[in-house]
């Protein structure tokens, strides 16, 4: 008999949190608000309950979480060394295998694409919650 442990609600929440992080902290570094709005329309990194069924075990959920965290680490490094290209592709493939849309390739995040350093995106998290 084989015992398989199901993914937890906490893991599912973590996947949603990481997807939200892409939209608020990663995508605004590389894409315009119009592009990001289009990603939302295309359901990039969007998760639905039926998608969580595709990674129903603890191991599957950890693979998805780890792939998203790895992609975040690579993309936050600023200059993306060429040596991370295969790691990038591997983690994108893992997300795709679990039904999570991440339709980007490595070259879309190259330094030349790192845009809007002085641009304030509407997707970026607010620095504070004080309203005047």
N, C-alpha and C. Protein backbone atom coordinates (compact mmCIF):
# COMPACT_ATOMS: atom_id res chain seq x y z
N UNK A 1 0.85 -1.17 0.00
CA UNK A 1 0.00 0.00 0.00
C UNK A 1 0.89 1.23 0.00
N UNK A 2 0.51 2.21 -0.77
CA UNK A 2 1.25 3.46 -0.85
C UNK A 2 0.39 4.57 -0.26
N UNK A 3 0.98 5.35 0.63
CA UNK A 3 0.27 6.47 1.24
C UNK A 3 0.73 7.75 0.56
N UNK A 4 -0.22 8.52 0.07
CA UNK A 4 0.08 9.79 -0.59
C UNK A 4 -0.61 10.90 0.20
N UNK A 5 0.15 11.92 0.53
CA UNK A 5 -0.40 13.04 1.27
C UNK A 5 -0.85 14.12 0.30
N UNK A 6 -2.07 14.58 0.48
CA UNK A 6 -2.63 15.61 -0.40
C UNK A 6 -2.01 16.96 -0.09
N UNK A 7 -2.04 17.82 -1.10
CA UNK A 7 -1.58 19.18 -0.88
C UNK A 7 -2.50 19.85 0.14
N UNK A 8 -1.94 20.81 0.84
CA UNK A 8 -2.70 21.47 1.90
C UNK A 8 -3.27 22.79 1.40
N UNK A 9 -4.30 23.29 2.06
CA UNK A 9 -4.81 24.62 1.69
C UNK A 9 -3.72 25.69 1.80
N UNK A 10 -2.81 25.52 2.75
CA UNK A 10 -1.70 26.48 2.89
C UNK A 10 -0.81 26.50 1.67
N UNK A 11 -0.58 25.34 1.09
CA UNK A 11 0.23 25.28 -0.13
C UNK A 11 -0.50 25.94 -1.29
N UNK A 12 -1.79 25.71 -1.38
CA UNK A 12 -2.57 26.32 -2.45
C UNK A 12 -2.56 27.84 -2.29
N UNK A 13 -2.66 28.31 -1.07
CA UNK A 13 -2.59 29.75 -0.80
C UNK A 13 -1.22 30.31 -1.19
N UNK A 14 -0.17 29.52 -0.94
CA UNK A 14 1.19 29.96 -1.28
C UNK A 14 1.33 30.13 -2.80
N UNK A 15 0.77 29.21 -3.57
CA UNK A 15 0.82 29.31 -5.03
C UNK A 15 0.12 30.59 -5.49
N UNK A 16 -1.05 30.88 -4.93
CA UNK A 16 -1.78 32.10 -5.28
C UNK A 16 -0.98 33.33 -4.87
N UNK A 17 -0.36 33.29 -3.70
CA UNK A 17 0.47 34.40 -3.22
C UNK A 17 1.66 34.65 -4.15
N UNK A 18 2.31 33.59 -4.59
CA UNK A 18 3.45 33.74 -5.49
C UNK A 18 3.01 34.29 -6.85
N UNK A 19 1.86 33.85 -7.34
CA UNK A 19 1.34 34.38 -8.60
C UNK A 19 1.07 35.88 -8.46
N UNK A 20 0.50 36.28 -7.34
CA UNK A 20 0.24 37.70 -7.09
C UNK A 20 1.56 38.47 -7.02
N UNK A 21 2.59 37.86 -6.46
CA UNK A 21 3.90 38.50 -6.37
C UNK A 21 4.46 38.77 -7.77
N UNK A 22 4.27 37.84 -8.69
CA UNK A 22 4.72 38.07 -10.06
C UNK A 22 4.08 39.32 -10.63
N UNK A 23 2.78 39.49 -10.38
CA UNK A 23 2.05 40.63 -10.93
C UNK A 23 2.43 41.95 -10.27
N UNK A 24 2.76 41.93 -8.98
CA UNK A 24 3.03 43.19 -8.28
C UNK A 24 4.51 43.56 -8.22
N UNK A 25 5.39 42.56 -8.29
CA UNK A 25 6.81 42.84 -8.08
C UNK A 25 7.71 42.47 -9.26
N UNK A 26 7.33 41.50 -10.06
CA UNK A 26 8.20 41.05 -11.15
C UNK A 26 7.77 41.65 -12.49
N UNK A 27 6.54 41.42 -12.88
CA UNK A 27 6.09 41.91 -14.19
C UNK A 27 6.26 43.41 -14.37
N UNK A 28 5.98 44.25 -13.37
CA UNK A 28 6.17 45.70 -13.59
C UNK A 28 7.62 46.09 -13.90
N UNK A 29 8.57 45.24 -13.56
CA UNK A 29 9.96 45.52 -13.90
C UNK A 29 10.26 45.32 -15.38
N UNK A 30 9.48 44.49 -16.02
CA UNK A 30 9.77 44.09 -17.39
C UNK A 30 8.71 44.47 -18.41
N UNK A 31 7.49 44.73 -17.96
CA UNK A 31 6.39 44.94 -18.89
C UNK A 31 5.57 46.16 -18.51
N UNK A 32 4.87 46.71 -19.49
CA UNK A 32 3.99 47.85 -19.26
C UNK A 32 2.69 47.37 -18.61
N UNK A 33 1.92 48.32 -18.09
CA UNK A 33 0.63 47.98 -17.50
C UNK A 33 -0.31 47.33 -18.52
N UNK A 34 -0.23 47.79 -19.77
CA UNK A 34 -1.07 47.21 -20.81
C UNK A 34 -0.73 45.74 -21.03
N UNK A 35 0.57 45.44 -21.02
CA UNK A 35 1.01 44.05 -21.16
C UNK A 35 0.51 43.21 -19.99
N UNK A 36 0.66 43.74 -18.79
CA UNK A 36 0.26 43.00 -17.59
C UNK A 36 -1.26 42.78 -17.58
N UNK A 37 -1.99 43.77 -18.02
CA UNK A 37 -3.44 43.61 -18.12
C UNK A 37 -3.77 42.47 -19.10
N UNK A 38 -3.04 42.39 -20.18
CA UNK A 38 -3.23 41.31 -21.15
C UNK A 38 -2.89 39.96 -20.52
N UNK A 39 -1.86 39.90 -19.68
CA UNK A 39 -1.51 38.65 -18.99
C UNK A 39 -2.68 38.20 -18.12
N UNK A 40 -3.33 39.16 -17.46
CA UNK A 40 -4.49 38.81 -16.64
C UNK A 40 -5.60 38.24 -17.51
N UNK A 41 -5.83 38.88 -18.65
CA UNK A 41 -6.87 38.40 -19.56
C UNK A 41 -6.55 36.99 -20.06
N UNK A 42 -5.28 36.72 -20.30
CA UNK A 42 -4.85 35.41 -20.78
C UNK A 42 -4.70 34.38 -19.65
N UNK A 43 -4.94 34.83 -18.42
CA UNK A 43 -4.86 33.98 -17.22
C UNK A 43 -3.46 33.42 -16.99
N UNK A 44 -2.45 34.27 -17.21
CA UNK A 44 -1.07 33.89 -16.92
C UNK A 44 -0.94 33.71 -15.41
N UNK A 45 -0.42 32.57 -15.00
CA UNK A 45 -0.24 32.20 -13.60
C UNK A 45 -1.55 32.13 -12.82
N UNK A 46 -2.65 32.07 -13.54
CA UNK A 46 -3.96 32.00 -12.91
C UNK A 46 -4.20 30.56 -12.43
N UNK A 47 -4.74 30.45 -11.26
CA UNK A 47 -5.05 29.12 -10.72
C UNK A 47 -6.53 29.04 -10.37
N UNK A 48 -7.11 27.94 -10.74
CA UNK A 48 -8.50 27.64 -10.42
C UNK A 48 -8.52 26.34 -9.63
N UNK A 49 -9.61 26.08 -8.92
CA UNK A 49 -9.68 24.84 -8.12
C UNK A 49 -9.35 23.58 -8.91
N UNK A 50 -9.79 23.51 -10.16
CA UNK A 50 -9.50 22.31 -10.96
C UNK A 50 -8.01 22.17 -11.27
N UNK A 51 -7.29 23.30 -11.30
CA UNK A 51 -5.84 23.22 -11.52
C UNK A 51 -5.15 22.65 -10.29
N UNK A 52 -5.67 22.95 -9.11
CA UNK A 52 -5.07 22.41 -7.90
C UNK A 52 -5.20 20.90 -7.85
N UNK A 53 -6.18 20.36 -8.56
CA UNK A 53 -6.32 18.91 -8.63
C UNK A 53 -5.15 18.28 -9.38
N UNK A 54 -4.51 19.03 -10.26
CA UNK A 54 -3.37 18.50 -11.02
C UNK A 54 -2.14 18.32 -10.15
N UNK A 55 -2.05 19.09 -9.07
CA UNK A 55 -0.96 18.86 -8.13
C UNK A 55 -1.56 18.60 -6.76
N UNK A 56 -2.17 17.42 -6.69
CA UNK A 56 -2.93 17.06 -5.50
C UNK A 56 -2.08 16.47 -4.38
N UNK A 57 -0.83 16.14 -4.65
CA UNK A 57 0.01 15.60 -3.59
C UNK A 57 0.94 16.66 -3.04
N UNK A 58 1.47 16.40 -1.86
CA UNK A 58 2.43 17.33 -1.27
C UNK A 58 3.62 17.57 -2.19
N UNK A 59 4.13 16.51 -2.78
CA UNK A 59 5.29 16.63 -3.68
C UNK A 59 5.00 17.49 -4.89
N UNK A 60 3.81 17.30 -5.49
CA UNK A 60 3.44 18.10 -6.65
C UNK A 60 3.33 19.58 -6.27
N UNK A 61 2.68 19.86 -5.15
CA UNK A 61 2.52 21.25 -4.71
C UNK A 61 3.89 21.88 -4.44
N UNK A 62 4.78 21.12 -3.83
CA UNK A 62 6.12 21.65 -3.56
C UNK A 62 6.87 21.93 -4.86
N UNK A 63 6.68 21.09 -5.88
CA UNK A 63 7.34 21.34 -7.16
C UNK A 63 6.87 22.65 -7.77
N UNK A 64 5.56 22.90 -7.73
CA UNK A 64 5.01 24.13 -8.28
C UNK A 64 5.53 25.33 -7.50
N UNK A 65 5.49 25.27 -6.17
CA UNK A 65 5.97 26.36 -5.33
C UNK A 65 7.45 26.62 -5.59
N UNK A 66 8.23 25.56 -5.64
CA UNK A 66 9.67 25.70 -5.85
C UNK A 66 9.97 26.29 -7.23
N UNK A 67 9.23 25.86 -8.24
CA UNK A 67 9.44 26.41 -9.59
C UNK A 67 9.14 27.90 -9.63
N UNK A 68 8.04 28.30 -8.99
CA UNK A 68 7.69 29.73 -8.97
C UNK A 68 8.74 30.53 -8.20
N UNK A 69 9.19 30.01 -7.07
CA UNK A 69 10.21 30.71 -6.28
C UNK A 69 11.52 30.81 -7.03
N UNK A 70 11.89 29.76 -7.75
CA UNK A 70 13.12 29.78 -8.54
C UNK A 70 13.04 30.83 -9.65
N UNK A 71 11.92 30.88 -10.35
CA UNK A 71 11.74 31.89 -11.40
C UNK A 71 11.81 33.29 -10.82
N UNK A 72 11.19 33.50 -9.66
CA UNK A 72 11.25 34.81 -9.01
C UNK A 72 12.70 35.16 -8.69
N UNK A 73 13.45 34.23 -8.13
CA UNK A 73 14.85 34.49 -7.77
C UNK A 73 15.67 34.86 -9.00
N UNK A 74 15.47 34.13 -10.09
CA UNK A 74 16.21 34.41 -11.31
C UNK A 74 15.86 35.81 -11.83
N UNK A 75 14.57 36.13 -11.86
CA UNK A 75 14.13 37.40 -12.44
C UNK A 75 14.43 38.59 -11.54
N UNK A 76 14.49 38.39 -10.24
CA UNK A 76 14.82 39.49 -9.34
C UNK A 76 16.30 39.81 -9.30
N UNK A 77 17.11 38.94 -9.83
CA UNK A 77 18.55 39.16 -9.78
C UNK A 77 19.00 40.33 -10.65
N UNK A 78 18.07 40.87 -11.46
CA UNK A 78 18.43 42.01 -12.31
C UNK A 78 19.08 41.52 -13.58
N UNK A 79 20.38 41.36 -13.54
CA UNK A 79 21.10 40.82 -14.69
C UNK A 79 20.94 39.31 -14.65
N UNK A 80 20.36 38.77 -15.69
CA UNK A 80 20.11 37.33 -15.73
C UNK A 80 21.25 36.65 -16.48
N UNK A 81 22.13 35.99 -15.75
CA UNK A 81 23.25 35.31 -16.42
C UNK A 81 22.77 34.22 -17.37
N UNK A 82 23.49 34.04 -18.43
CA UNK A 82 23.15 33.03 -19.44
C UNK A 82 23.08 31.63 -18.84
N UNK A 83 23.87 31.39 -17.80
CA UNK A 83 23.90 30.04 -17.21
C UNK A 83 22.56 29.64 -16.59
N UNK A 84 21.66 30.61 -16.34
CA UNK A 84 20.36 30.29 -15.74
C UNK A 84 19.28 30.01 -16.78
N UNK A 85 19.64 30.08 -18.05
CA UNK A 85 18.66 29.89 -19.11
C UNK A 85 18.02 28.50 -19.04
N UNK A 86 18.80 27.46 -18.87
CA UNK A 86 18.23 26.11 -18.81
C UNK A 86 17.40 25.92 -17.54
N UNK A 87 17.81 26.51 -16.45
CA UNK A 87 17.05 26.43 -15.20
C UNK A 87 15.71 27.15 -15.38
N UNK A 88 15.74 28.29 -16.05
CA UNK A 88 14.52 29.03 -16.33
C UNK A 88 13.55 28.16 -17.13
N UNK A 89 14.04 27.57 -18.22
CA UNK A 89 13.20 26.73 -19.08
C UNK A 89 12.63 25.53 -18.32
N UNK A 90 13.44 24.91 -17.49
CA UNK A 90 13.00 23.73 -16.72
C UNK A 90 11.86 24.10 -15.79
N UNK A 91 11.95 25.24 -15.13
CA UNK A 91 10.91 25.64 -14.19
C UNK A 91 9.64 26.11 -14.90
N UNK A 92 9.78 26.73 -16.05
CA UNK A 92 8.61 27.09 -16.86
C UNK A 92 7.91 25.80 -17.30
N UNK A 93 8.67 24.80 -17.69
CA UNK A 93 8.08 23.53 -18.12
C UNK A 93 7.35 22.85 -16.97
N UNK A 94 7.89 22.93 -15.77
CA UNK A 94 7.22 22.34 -14.60
C UNK A 94 5.86 22.99 -14.40
N UNK A 95 5.81 24.33 -14.48
CA UNK A 95 4.53 25.02 -14.32
C UNK A 95 3.55 24.59 -15.42
N UNK A 96 4.03 24.51 -16.63
CA UNK A 96 3.20 24.10 -17.76
C UNK A 96 2.66 22.69 -17.55
N UNK A 97 3.50 21.80 -17.05
CA UNK A 97 3.09 20.42 -16.80
C UNK A 97 1.95 20.33 -15.79
N UNK A 98 1.88 21.30 -14.89
CA UNK A 98 0.82 21.32 -13.89
C UNK A 98 -0.33 22.24 -14.28
N UNK A 99 -0.36 22.67 -15.52
CA UNK A 99 -1.49 23.44 -16.03
C UNK A 99 -1.47 24.91 -15.68
N UNK A 100 -0.31 25.43 -15.29
CA UNK A 100 -0.19 26.84 -14.95
C UNK A 100 0.47 27.55 -16.12
N UNK A 101 -0.23 28.51 -16.67
CA UNK A 101 0.23 29.22 -17.86
C UNK A 101 1.33 30.23 -17.50
N UNK A 102 2.49 30.04 -18.08
CA UNK A 102 3.60 30.98 -17.96
C UNK A 102 4.28 31.01 -19.34
N UNK A 103 3.68 31.77 -20.28
CA UNK A 103 4.07 31.68 -21.69
C UNK A 103 5.27 32.53 -22.08
N UNK A 104 6.24 32.60 -21.21
CA UNK A 104 7.39 33.46 -21.47
C UNK A 104 8.63 32.62 -21.75
N UNK A 105 9.53 33.21 -22.52
CA UNK A 105 10.82 32.57 -22.69
C UNK A 105 11.89 33.46 -22.06
N UNK A 106 13.03 32.90 -21.93
CA UNK A 106 14.15 33.55 -21.25
C UNK A 106 14.47 34.93 -21.82
N UNK A 107 14.45 35.07 -23.14
CA UNK A 107 14.85 36.32 -23.78
C UNK A 107 13.91 37.48 -23.46
N UNK A 108 12.67 37.20 -23.07
CA UNK A 108 11.73 38.27 -22.75
C UNK A 108 12.10 38.99 -21.46
N UNK A 109 13.01 38.42 -20.69
CA UNK A 109 13.42 39.02 -19.43
C UNK A 109 14.89 39.44 -19.45
N UNK A 110 15.45 39.58 -20.65
CA UNK A 110 16.85 39.99 -20.74
C UNK A 110 17.00 41.42 -20.25
N UNK A 111 18.24 41.82 -19.99
CA UNK A 111 18.50 43.18 -19.48
C UNK A 111 17.93 44.25 -20.39
N UNK A 112 17.96 44.02 -21.69
CA UNK A 112 17.44 45.04 -22.59
C UNK A 112 15.93 45.22 -22.43
N UNK A 113 15.28 44.23 -21.88
CA UNK A 113 13.84 44.32 -21.65
C UNK A 113 13.50 44.90 -20.28
N UNK A 114 14.49 45.08 -19.44
CA UNK A 114 14.25 45.61 -18.09
C UNK A 114 13.89 47.08 -18.23
N UNK A 115 12.59 47.37 -18.21
CA UNK A 115 12.10 48.70 -18.54
C UNK A 115 11.50 49.41 -17.34
N UNK A 116 11.19 50.65 -17.54
CA UNK A 116 10.39 51.43 -16.61
C UNK A 116 11.03 51.60 -15.23
N UNK A 117 12.29 51.92 -15.17
CA UNK A 117 12.91 52.13 -13.86
C UNK A 117 12.30 53.33 -13.14
N UNK A 118 11.85 54.32 -13.89
CA UNK A 118 11.23 55.49 -13.27
C UNK A 118 9.70 55.48 -13.44
N UNK A 119 9.19 54.38 -13.88
CA UNK A 119 7.78 54.21 -14.19
C UNK A 119 7.08 53.59 -12.98
N UNK A 120 5.93 54.13 -12.61
CA UNK A 120 5.17 53.59 -11.50
C UNK A 120 3.97 52.84 -12.07
N UNK A 121 3.97 51.56 -11.88
CA UNK A 121 2.92 50.71 -12.41
C UNK A 121 1.72 50.70 -11.47
N UNK A 122 0.55 50.59 -12.04
CA UNK A 122 -0.65 50.45 -11.21
C UNK A 122 -0.73 49.07 -10.58
N UNK A 123 0.11 48.15 -11.04
CA UNK A 123 0.13 46.80 -10.48
C UNK A 123 1.05 46.69 -9.27
N UNK A 124 1.97 47.62 -9.12
CA UNK A 124 2.91 47.58 -8.02
C UNK A 124 2.18 47.81 -6.70
N UNK A 125 2.61 47.06 -5.68
CA UNK A 125 2.02 47.25 -4.37
C UNK A 125 2.29 48.66 -3.87
N UNK A 126 1.35 49.19 -3.14
CA UNK A 126 1.53 50.51 -2.55
C UNK A 126 2.61 50.45 -1.48
N UNK A 127 3.39 51.50 -1.37
CA UNK A 127 4.46 51.55 -0.37
C UNK A 127 3.89 51.65 1.03
N UNK A 128 2.70 52.23 1.16
CA UNK A 128 2.05 52.30 2.46
C UNK A 128 0.54 52.30 2.24
N UNK A 129 -0.19 52.19 3.32
CA UNK A 129 -1.65 52.12 3.18
C UNK A 129 -2.33 53.38 3.70
N UNK A 130 -1.57 54.43 3.89
CA UNK A 130 -2.13 55.68 4.38
C UNK A 130 -2.82 56.42 3.25
N UNK A 131 -4.07 56.75 3.47
CA UNK A 131 -4.82 57.51 2.47
C UNK A 131 -5.02 58.92 2.95
N UNK A 132 -4.83 59.88 2.09
CA UNK A 132 -5.02 61.29 2.45
C UNK A 132 -6.31 61.80 1.87
